[in-house]
CHARMM-style PDB file with segment names, atoms N, HN, CA, C and O in Angstrom:
ATOM      1  N   MET     1     155.934 -41.573   1.158  1.00  0.00      PROA
ATOM      2  CA  MET     1     155.587 -40.549   0.211  1.00  0.00      PROA
ATOM      3  C   MET     1     156.229 -39.231   0.648  1.00  0.00      PROA
ATOM      4  O   MET     1     156.237 -38.894   1.832  1.00  0.00      PROA
ATOM      5  N   THR     2     156.757 -38.506  -0.307  1.00  0.00      PROA
ATOM      6  HN  THR     2     156.752 -38.780  -1.269  1.00  0.00      PROA
ATOM      7  CA  THR     2     157.413 -37.246  -0.015  1.00  0.00      PROA
ATOM      8  C   THR     2     156.375 -36.136   0.110  1.00  0.00      PROA
ATOM      9  O   THR     2     155.485 -36.002  -0.730  1.00  0.00      PROA
ATOM     10  N   GLN     3     156.504 -35.353   1.160  1.00  0.00      PROA
ATOM     11  HN  GLN     3     157.227 -35.461   1.842  1.00  0.00      PROA
ATOM     12  CA  GLN     3     155.588 -34.240   1.350  1.00  0.00      PROA
ATOM     13  C   GLN     3     156.225 -32.980   0.775  1.00  0.00      PROA
ATOM     14  O   GLN     3     157.356 -32.634   1.114  1.00  0.00      PROA
ATOM     15  N   THR     4     155.491 -32.304  -0.093  1.00  0.00      PROA
ATOM     16  HN  THR     4     154.572 -32.586  -0.369  1.00  0.00      PROA
ATOM     17  CA  THR     4     156.001 -31.069  -0.672  1.00  0.00      PROA
ATOM     18  C   THR     4     155.241 -29.883  -0.086  1.00  0.00      PROA
ATOM     19  O   THR     4     154.075 -29.991   0.291  1.00  0.00      PROA
ATOM     20  N   THR     5     155.921 -28.774  -0.024  1.00  0.00      PROA
ATOM     21  HN  THR     5     156.868 -28.686  -0.331  1.00  0.00      PROA
ATOM     22  CA  THR     5     155.286 -27.570   0.497  1.00  0.00      PROA
ATOM     23  C   THR     5     155.134 -26.557  -0.635  1.00  0.00      PROA
ATOM     24  O   THR     5     155.961 -26.495  -1.544  1.00  0.00      PROA
ATOM     25  N   LYS     6     154.089 -25.782  -0.567  1.00  0.00      PROA
ATOM     26  HN  LYS     6     153.417 -25.833   0.172  1.00  0.00      PROA
ATOM     27  CA  LYS     6     153.854 -24.742  -1.559  1.00  0.00      PROA
ATOM     28  C   LYS     6     154.258 -23.398  -0.957  1.00  0.00      PROA
ATOM     29  O   LYS     6     154.030 -23.153   0.228  1.00  0.00      PROA
ATOM     30  N   PRO     7     154.859 -22.529  -1.771  1.00  0.00      PROA
ATOM     31  CA  PRO     7     155.186 -21.198  -1.260  1.00  0.00      PROA
ATOM     32  C   PRO     7     153.902 -20.393  -1.064  1.00  0.00      PROA
ATOM     33  O   PRO     7     152.893 -20.644  -1.722  1.00  0.00      PROA
ATOM     34  N   ASP     8     153.955 -19.432  -0.159  1.00  0.00      PROA
ATOM     35  HN  ASP     8     154.775 -19.228   0.376  1.00  0.00      PROA
ATOM     36  CA  ASP     8     152.770 -18.596   0.023  1.00  0.00      PROA
ATOM     37  C   ASP     8     152.685 -17.564  -1.103  1.00  0.00      PROA
ATOM     38  O   ASP     8     153.613 -17.430  -1.900  1.00  0.00      PROA
ATOM     39  N   LYS     9     151.578 -16.843  -1.165  1.00  0.00      PROA
ATOM     40  HN  LYS     9     150.823 -16.952  -0.517  1.00  0.00      PROA
ATOM     41  CA  LYS     9     151.341 -15.897  -2.258  1.00  0.00      PROA
ATOM     42  C   LYS     9     152.418 -14.815  -2.320  1.00  0.00      PROA
ATOM     43  O   LYS     9     152.829 -14.418  -3.411  1.00  0.00      PROA
ATOM     44  N   ARG    10     152.869 -14.345  -1.192  1.00  0.00      PROA
ATOM     45  HN  ARG    10     152.535 -14.668  -0.307  1.00  0.00      PROA
ATOM     46  CA  ARG    10     153.889 -13.302  -1.164  1.00  0.00      PROA
ATOM     47  C   ARG    10     155.185 -13.790  -1.808  1.00  0.00      PROA
ATOM     48  O   ARG    10     155.810 -13.062  -2.580  1.00  0.00      PROA
ATOM     49  N   GLN    11     155.585 -15.010  -1.496  1.00  0.00      PROA
ATOM     50  HN  GLN    11     155.078 -15.602  -0.869  1.00  0.00      PROA
ATOM     51  CA  GLN    11     156.819 -15.558  -2.073  1.00  0.00      PROA
ATOM     52  C   GLN    11     156.675 -15.725  -3.584  1.00  0.00      PROA
ATOM     53  O   GLN    11     157.613 -15.450  -4.332  1.00  0.00      PROA
ATOM     54  N   VAL    12     155.513 -16.172  -4.030  1.00  0.00      PROA
ATOM     55  HN  VAL    12     154.751 -16.395  -3.422  1.00  0.00      PROA
ATOM     56  CA  VAL    12     155.286 -16.336  -5.470  1.00  0.00      PROA
ATOM     57  C   VAL    12     155.315 -14.982  -6.159  1.00  0.00      PROA
ATOM     58  O   VAL    12     155.930 -14.847  -7.217  1.00  0.00      PROA
ATOM     59  N   ARG    13     154.669 -13.981  -5.587  1.00  0.00      PROA
ATOM     60  HN  ARG    13     154.169 -14.090  -4.728  1.00  0.00      PROA
ATOM     61  CA  ARG    13     154.671 -12.638  -6.178  1.00  0.00      PROA
ATOM     62  C   ARG    13     156.082 -12.062  -6.243  1.00  0.00      PROA
ATOM     63  O   ARG    13     156.466 -11.468  -7.250  1.00  0.00      PROA
ATOM     64  N   ASP    14     156.852 -12.235  -5.174  1.00  0.00      PROA
ATOM     65  HN  ASP    14     156.540 -12.717  -4.356  1.00  0.00      PROA
ATOM     66  CA  ASP    14     158.239 -11.749  -5.172  1.00  0.00      PROA
ATOM     67  C   ASP    14     159.057 -12.426  -6.260  1.00  0.00      PROA
ATOM     68  O   ASP    14     159.826 -11.775  -6.966  1.00  0.00      PROA
ATOM     69  N   TYR    15     158.885 -13.737  -6.389  1.00  0.00      PROA
ATOM     70  HN  TYR    15     158.260 -14.265  -5.815  1.00  0.00      PROA
ATOM     71  CA  TYR    15     159.616 -14.498  -7.407  1.00  0.00      PROA
ATOM     72  C   TYR    15     159.247 -14.016  -8.811  1.00  0.00      PROA
ATOM     73  O   TYR    15     160.122 -13.777  -9.643  1.00  0.00      PROA
ATOM     74  N   MET    16     157.944 -13.876  -9.065  1.00  0.00      PROA
ATOM     75  HN  MET    16     157.234 -14.070  -8.389  1.00  0.00      PROA
ATOM     76  CA  MET    16     157.498 -13.447 -10.384  1.00  0.00      PROA
ATOM     77  C   MET    16     157.947 -12.011 -10.676  1.00  0.00      PROA
ATOM     78  O   MET    16     158.295 -11.689 -11.812  1.00  0.00      PROA
ATOM     79  N   ASP    17     157.942 -11.164  -9.673  1.00  0.00      PROA
ATOM     80  HN  ASP    17     157.660 -11.425  -8.750  1.00  0.00      PROA
ATOM     81  CA  ASP    17     158.385  -9.793  -9.869  1.00  0.00      PROA
ATOM     82  C   ASP    17     159.868  -9.749 -10.230  1.00  0.00      PROA
ATOM     83  O   ASP    17     160.267  -9.007 -11.127  1.00  0.00      PROA
ATOM     84  N   ARG    18     160.681 -10.540  -9.536  1.00  0.00      PROA
ATOM     85  HN  ARG    18     160.357 -11.143  -8.807  1.00  0.00      PROA
ATOM     86  CA  ARG    18     162.119 -10.591  -9.857  1.00  0.00      PROA
ATOM     87  C   ARG    18     162.330 -11.141 -11.256  1.00  0.00      PROA
ATOM     88  O   ARG    18     163.223 -10.690 -11.973  1.00  0.00      PROA
ATOM     89  N   ARG    19     161.525 -12.102 -11.646  1.00  0.00      PROA
ATOM     90  HN  ARG    19     160.800 -12.469 -11.064  1.00  0.00      PROA
ATOM     91  CA  ARG    19     161.701 -12.760 -12.936  1.00  0.00      PROA
ATOM     92  C   ARG    19     161.243 -11.885 -14.104  1.00  0.00      PROA
ATOM     93  O   ARG    19     161.858 -11.904 -15.170  1.00  0.00      PROA
ATOM     94  N   THR    20     160.174 -11.124 -13.910  1.00  0.00      PROA
ATOM     95  HN  THR    20     159.675 -11.109 -13.043  1.00  0.00      PROA
ATOM     96  CA  THR    20     159.621 -10.354 -15.017  1.00  0.00      PROA
ATOM     97  C   THR    20     160.137  -8.925 -15.087  1.00  0.00      PROA
ATOM     98  O   THR    20     160.000  -8.275 -16.123  1.00  0.00      PROA
ATOM     99  N   HSD    21     160.723  -8.427 -14.018  1.00  0.00      PROA
ATOM    100  HN  HSD    21     160.835  -8.955 -13.176  1.00  0.00      PROA
ATOM    101  CA  HSD    21     161.242  -7.065 -14.007  1.00  0.00      PROA
ATOM    102  C   HSD    21     162.717  -7.084 -13.641  1.00  0.00      PROA
ATOM    103  O   HSD    21     163.069  -6.965 -12.467  1.00  0.00      PROA
ATOM    104  N   PRO    22     163.595  -7.236 -14.658  1.00  0.00      PROA
ATOM    105  CA  PRO    22     165.029  -7.265 -14.350  1.00  0.00      PROA
ATOM    106  C   PRO    22     165.497  -5.918 -13.812  1.00  0.00      PROA
ATOM    107  O   PRO    22     164.844  -4.891 -13.999  1.00  0.00      PROA
ATOM    108  N   GLU    23     166.609  -5.950 -13.159  1.00  0.00      PROA
ATOM    109  HN  GLU    23     167.139  -6.784 -13.007  1.00  0.00      PROA
ATOM    110  CA  GLU    23     167.191  -4.731 -12.607  1.00  0.00      PROA
ATOM    111  C   GLU    23     167.435  -3.724 -13.733  1.00  0.00      PROA
ATOM    112  O   GLU    23     167.812  -4.107 -14.840  1.00  0.00      PROA
ATOM    113  N   GLN    24     167.225  -2.470 -13.455  1.00  0.00      PROA
ATOM    114  HN  GLN    24     166.918  -2.158 -12.556  1.00  0.00      PROA
ATOM    115  CA  GLN    24     167.411  -1.410 -14.448  1.00  0.00      PROA
ATOM    116  C   GLN    24     168.879  -1.261 -14.841  1.00  0.00      PROA
ATOM    117  O   GLN    24     169.176  -0.802 -15.944  1.00  0.00      PROA
ATOM    118  N   ASP    25     169.795  -1.640 -13.959  1.00  0.00      PROA
ATOM    119  HN  ASP    25     169.553  -2.013 -13.063  1.00  0.00      PROA
ATOM    120  CA  ASP    25     171.225  -1.505 -14.239  1.00  0.00      PROA
ATOM    121  C   ASP    25     171.745  -2.586 -15.183  1.00  0.00      PROA
ATOM    122  O   ASP    25     172.829  -2.449 -15.749  1.00  0.00      PROA
ATOM    123  N   ASP    26     170.978  -3.654 -15.351  1.00  0.00      PROA
ATOM    124  HN  ASP    26     170.097  -3.765 -14.891  1.00  0.00      PROA
ATOM    125  CA  ASP    26     171.421  -4.749 -16.205  1.00  0.00      PROA
ATOM    126  C   ASP    26     171.329  -4.335 -17.675  1.00  0.00      PROA
ATOM    127  O   ASP    26     170.284  -3.851 -18.111  1.00  0.00      PROA
ATOM    128  N   PRO    27     172.408  -4.520 -18.444  1.00  0.00      PROA
ATOM    129  CA  PRO    27     172.334  -4.205 -19.874  1.00  0.00      PROA
ATOM    130  C   PRO    27     171.494  -5.268 -20.588  1.00  0.00      PROA
ATOM    131  O   PRO    27     171.376  -6.391 -20.097  1.00  0.00      PROA
ATOM    132  N   PRO    28     170.919  -4.929 -21.724  1.00  0.00      PROA
ATOM    133  CA  PRO    28     170.154  -5.937 -22.462  1.00  0.00      PROA
ATOM    134  C   PRO    28     171.098  -7.028 -22.969  1.00  0.00      PROA
ATOM    135  O   PRO    28     172.288  -6.775 -23.160  1.00  0.00      PROA
ATOM    136  N   PRO    29     170.584  -8.222 -23.185  1.00  0.00      PROA
ATOM    137  CA  PRO    29     171.449  -9.302 -23.667  1.00  0.00      PROA
ATOM    138  C   PRO    29     171.917  -9.032 -25.095  1.00  0.00      PROA
ATOM    139  O   PRO    29     171.228  -8.373 -25.875  1.00  0.00      PROA
ATOM    140  N   THR    30     173.081  -9.546 -25.418  1.00  0.00      PROA
ATOM    141  HN  THR    30     173.640 -10.081 -24.785  1.00  0.00      PROA
ATOM    142  CA  THR    30     173.613  -9.396 -26.769  1.00  0.00      PROA
ATOM    143  C   THR    30     172.887 -10.353 -27.705  1.00  0.00      PROA
ATOM    144  O   THR    30     172.307 -11.338 -27.247  1.00  0.00      PROA
ATOM    145  N   PRO    31     172.908 -10.081 -29.005  1.00  0.00      PROA
ATOM    146  CA  PRO    31     172.281 -11.019 -29.941  1.00  0.00      PROA
ATOM    147  C   PRO    31     172.844 -12.438 -29.825  1.00  0.00      PROA
ATOM    148  O   PRO    31     172.109 -13.414 -29.973  1.00  0.00      PROA
ATOM    149  N   ALA    32     174.142 -12.549 -29.562  1.00  0.00      PROA
ATOM    150  HN  ALA    32     174.740 -11.757 -29.442  1.00  0.00      PROA
ATOM    151  CA  ALA    32     174.748 -13.877 -29.406  1.00  0.00      PROA
ATOM    152  C   ALA    32     174.186 -14.600 -28.180  1.00  0.00      PROA
ATOM    153  O   ALA    32     173.959 -15.809 -28.219  1.00  0.00      PROA
ATOM    154  N   ASP    33     173.962 -13.858 -27.097  1.00  0.00      PROA
ATOM    155  HN  ASP    33     174.147 -12.875 -27.066  1.00  0.00      PROA
ATOM    156  CA  ASP    33     173.369 -14.459 -25.901  1.00  0.00      PROA
ATOM    157  C   ASP    33     171.948 -14.929 -26.172  1.00  0.00      PROA
ATOM    158  O   ASP    33     171.545 -16.002 -25.721  1.00  0.00      PROA
ATOM    159  N   ILE    34     171.184 -14.118 -26.916  1.00  0.00      PROA
ATOM    160  HN  ILE    34     171.511 -13.247 -27.283  1.00  0.00      PROA
ATOM    161  CA  ILE    34     169.812 -14.493 -27.241  1.00  0.00      PROA
ATOM    162  C   ILE    34     169.802 -15.751 -28.100  1.00  0.00      PROA
ATOM    163  O   ILE    34     169.030 -16.673 -27.840  1.00  0.00      PROA
ATOM    164  N   ARG    35     170.648 -15.795 -29.115  1.00  0.00      PROA
ATOM    165  HN  ARG    35     171.276 -15.046 -29.326  1.00  0.00      PROA
ATOM    166  CA  ARG    35     170.713 -16.984 -29.984  1.00  0.00      PROA
ATOM    167  C   ARG    35     171.085 -18.231 -29.183  1.00  0.00      PROA
ATOM    168  O   ARG    35     170.510 -19.302 -29.381  1.00  0.00      PROA
ATOM    169  N   ARG    36     172.056 -18.078 -28.274  1.00  0.00      PROA
ATOM    170  HN  ARG    36     172.522 -17.208 -28.114  1.00  0.00      PROA
ATOM    171  CA  ARG    36     172.485 -19.216 -27.457  1.00  0.00      PROA
ATOM    172  C   ARG    36     171.351 -19.680 -26.556  1.00  0.00      PROA
ATOM    173  O   ARG    36     171.114 -20.881 -26.421  1.00  0.00      PROA
ATOM    174  N   GLU    37     170.648 -18.730 -25.936  1.00  0.00      PROA
ATOM    175  HN  GLU    37     170.841 -17.755 -26.046  1.00  0.00      PROA
ATOM    176  CA  GLU    37     169.580 -19.090 -25.019  1.00  0.00      PROA
ATOM    177  C   GLU    37     168.411 -19.764 -25.739  1.00  0.00      PROA
ATOM    178  O   GLU    37     167.764 -20.652 -25.185  1.00  0.00      PROA
ATOM    179  N   LEU    38     168.144 -19.337 -26.977  1.00  0.00      PROA
ATOM    180  HN  LEU    38     168.670 -18.616 -27.427  1.00  0.00      PROA
ATOM    181  CA  LEU    38     167.067 -19.939 -27.749  1.00  0.00      PROA
ATOM    182  C   LEU    38     167.487 -21.239 -28.432  1.00  0.00      PROA
ATOM    183  O   LEU    38     166.644 -21.955 -28.972  1.00  0.00      PROA
ATOM    184  N   GLY    39     168.774 -21.547 -28.412  1.00  0.00      PROA
ATOM    185  HN  GLY    39     169.459 -20.965 -27.973  1.00  0.00      PROA
ATOM    186  CA  GLY    39     169.263 -22.780 -29.021  1.00  0.00      PROA
ATOM    187  C   GLY    39     169.398 -22.698 -30.527  1.00  0.00      PROA
ATOM    188  O   GLY    39     169.456 -23.728 -31.198  1.00  0.00      PROA
ATOM    189  N   TRP    40     169.449 -21.485 -31.074  1.00  0.00      PROA
ATOM    190  HN  TRP    40     169.402 -20.648 -30.528  1.00  0.00      PROA
ATOM    191  CA  TRP    40     169.530 -21.336 -32.520  1.00  0.00      PROA
ATOM    192  C   TRP    40     170.835 -21.883 -33.085  1.00  0.00      PROA
ATOM    193  O   TRP    40     170.887 -22.245 -34.261  1.00  0.00      PROA
ATOM    194  N   GLY    41     171.873 -21.952 -32.288  1.00  0.00      PROA
ATOM    195  HN  GLY    41     171.831 -21.658 -31.333  1.00  0.00      PROA
ATOM    196  CA  GLY    41     173.141 -22.490 -32.779  1.00  0.00      PROA
ATOM    197  C   GLY    41     173.085 -23.992 -33.012  1.00  0.00      PROA
ATOM    198  O   GLY    41     173.968 -24.551 -33.662  1.00  0.00      PROA
ATOM    199  N   LEU    42     172.061 -24.649 -32.490  1.00  0.00      PROA
ATOM    200  HN  LEU    42     171.344 -24.196 -31.962  1.00  0.00      PROA
ATOM    201  CA  LEU    42     171.921 -26.086 -32.656  1.00  0.00      PROA
ATOM    202  C   LEU    42     171.306 -26.459 -33.999  1.00  0.00      PROA
ATOM    203  O   LEU    42     171.372 -27.616 -34.416  1.00  0.00      PROA
ATOM    204  N   ILE    43     170.702 -25.470 -34.685  1.00  0.00      PROA
ATOM    205  HN  ILE    43     170.649 -24.530 -34.346  1.00  0.00      PROA
ATOM    206  CA  ILE    43     170.059 -25.715 -35.970  1.00  0.00      PROA
ATOM    207  C   ILE    43     171.105 -25.511 -37.063  1.00  0.00      PROA
ATOM    208  O   ILE    43     171.666 -24.421 -37.180  1.00  0.00      PROA
ATOM    209  N   PRO    44     171.375 -26.543 -37.865  1.00  0.00      PROA
ATOM    210  CA  PRO    44     172.470 -26.448 -38.843  1.00  0.00      PROA
ATOM    211  C   PRO    44     172.346 -25.280 -39.814  1.00  0.00      PROA
ATOM    212  O   PRO    44     173.351 -24.621 -40.079  1.00  0.00      PROA
ATOM    213  N   HSD    45     171.175 -24.991 -40.354  1.00  0.00      PROA
ATOM    214  HN  HSD    45     170.358 -25.527 -40.139  1.00  0.00      PROA
ATOM    215  CA  HSD    45     171.087 -23.931 -41.356  1.00  0.00      PROA
ATOM    216  C   HSD    45     171.298 -22.548 -40.752  1.00  0.00      PROA
ATOM    217  O   HSD    45     171.674 -21.624 -41.473  1.00  0.00      PROA
ATOM    218  N   ASN    46     171.072 -22.379 -39.461  1.00  0.00      PROA
ATOM    219  HN  ASN    46     170.767 -23.130 -38.875  1.00  0.00      PROA
ATOM    220  CA  ASN    46     171.330 -21.078 -38.840  1.00  0.00      PROA
ATOM    221  C   ASN    46     172.822 -20.832 -38.661  1.00  0.00      PROA
ATOM    222  O   ASN    46     173.256 -19.680 -38.659  1.00  0.00      PROA
ATOM    223  N   ASN    47     173.603 -21.875 -38.513  1.00  0.00      PROA
ATOM    224  HN  ASN    47     173.250 -22.811 -38.516  1.00  0.00      PROA
ATOM    225  CA  ASN    47     175.048 -21.692 -38.413  1.00  0.00      PROA
ATOM    226  C   ASN    47     175.611 -21.133 -39.718  1.00  0.00      PROA
ATOM    227  O   ASN    47     176.535 -20.321 -39.693  1.00  0.00      PROA
ATOM    228  N   ASP    48     175.062 -21.560 -40.857  1.00  0.00      PROA
ATOM    229  HN  ASP    48     174.311 -22.220 -40.877  1.00  0.00      PROA
ATOM    230  CA  ASP    48     175.516 -21.058 -42.149  1.00  0.00      PROA
ATOM    231  C   ASP    48     175.153 -19.598 -42.312  1.00  0.00      PROA
ATOM    232  O   ASP    48     175.953 -18.821 -42.833  1.00  0.00      PROA
ATOM    233  N   ASP    49     173.953 -19.200 -41.874  1.00  0.00      PROA
ATOM    234  HN  ASP    49     173.303 -19.830 -41.450  1.00  0.00      PROA
ATOM    235  CA  ASP    49     173.509 -17.818 -42.010  1.00  0.00      PROA
ATOM    236  C   ASP    49     174.415 -16.874 -41.226  1.00  0.00      PROA
ATOM    237  O   ASP    49     174.687 -15.762 -41.678  1.00  0.00      PROA
ATOM    238  N   MET    50     174.874 -17.296 -40.082  1.00  0.00      PROA
ATOM    239  HN  MET    50     174.652 -18.200 -39.715  1.00  0.00      PROA
ATOM    240  CA  MET    50     175.714 -16.430 -39.266  1.00  0.00      PROA
ATOM    241  C   MET    50     177.067 -16.186 -39.920  1.00  0.00      PROA
ATOM    242  O   MET    50     177.677 -15.136 -39.720  1.00  0.00      PROA
ATOM    243  N   ASN    51     177.540 -17.165 -40.707  1.00  0.00      PROA
ATOM    244  HN  ASN    51     177.044 -18.018 -40.870  1.00  0.00      PROA
ATOM    245  CA  ASN    51     178.842 -17.027 -41.354  1.00  0.00      PROA
ATOM    246  C   ASN    51     178.771 -16.217 -42.640  1.00  0.00      PROA
ATOM    247  O   ASN    51     179.806 -15.772 -43.135  1.00  0.00      PROA
ATOM    248  N   GLU    52     177.571 -16.009 -43.198  1.00  0.00      PROA
ATOM    249  HN  GLU    52     176.730 -16.370 -42.796  1.00  0.00      PROA
ATOM    250  CA  GLU    52     177.421 -15.323 -44.478  1.00  0.00      PROA
ATOM    251  C   GLU    52     176.925 -13.889 -44.312  1.00  0.00      PROA
ATOM    252  O   GLU    52     176.107 -13.420 -45.104  1.00  0.00      PROA
ATOM    253  N   GLN    53     177.404 -13.203 -43.307  1.00  0.00      PROA
ATOM    254  HN  GLN    53     178.069 -13.583 -42.664  1.00  0.00      PROA
ATOM    255  CA  GLN    53     176.958 -11.831 -43.093  1.00  0.00      PROA
ATOM    256  C   GLN    53     177.604 -10.924 -44.139  1.00  0.00      PROA
ATOM    257  O   GLN    53     178.782 -11.085 -44.457  1.00  0.00      PROA
ATOM    258  N   PRO    54     176.824  -9.956 -44.683  1.00  0.00      PROA
ATOM    259  CA  PRO    54     177.385  -9.080 -45.737  1.00  0.00      PROA
ATOM    260  C   PRO    54     178.419  -8.125 -45.195  1.00  0.00      PROA
ATOM    261  OT1 PRO    54     178.980  -7.329 -45.948  1.00  0.00      PROA
TER     262      PRO     54
END
């Protein structure tokens, strides 16, 4: 049986802090990055909407 170890509270807090509070120097993601990350390009009807911009 494989033995797994749990991180201590400090390591978990550090991880969550890094994950929830991005660096201030980082620019916000572009709309295209957000769509890609959410998988919206995989939905066929959303691909049509992107091509029909006024």
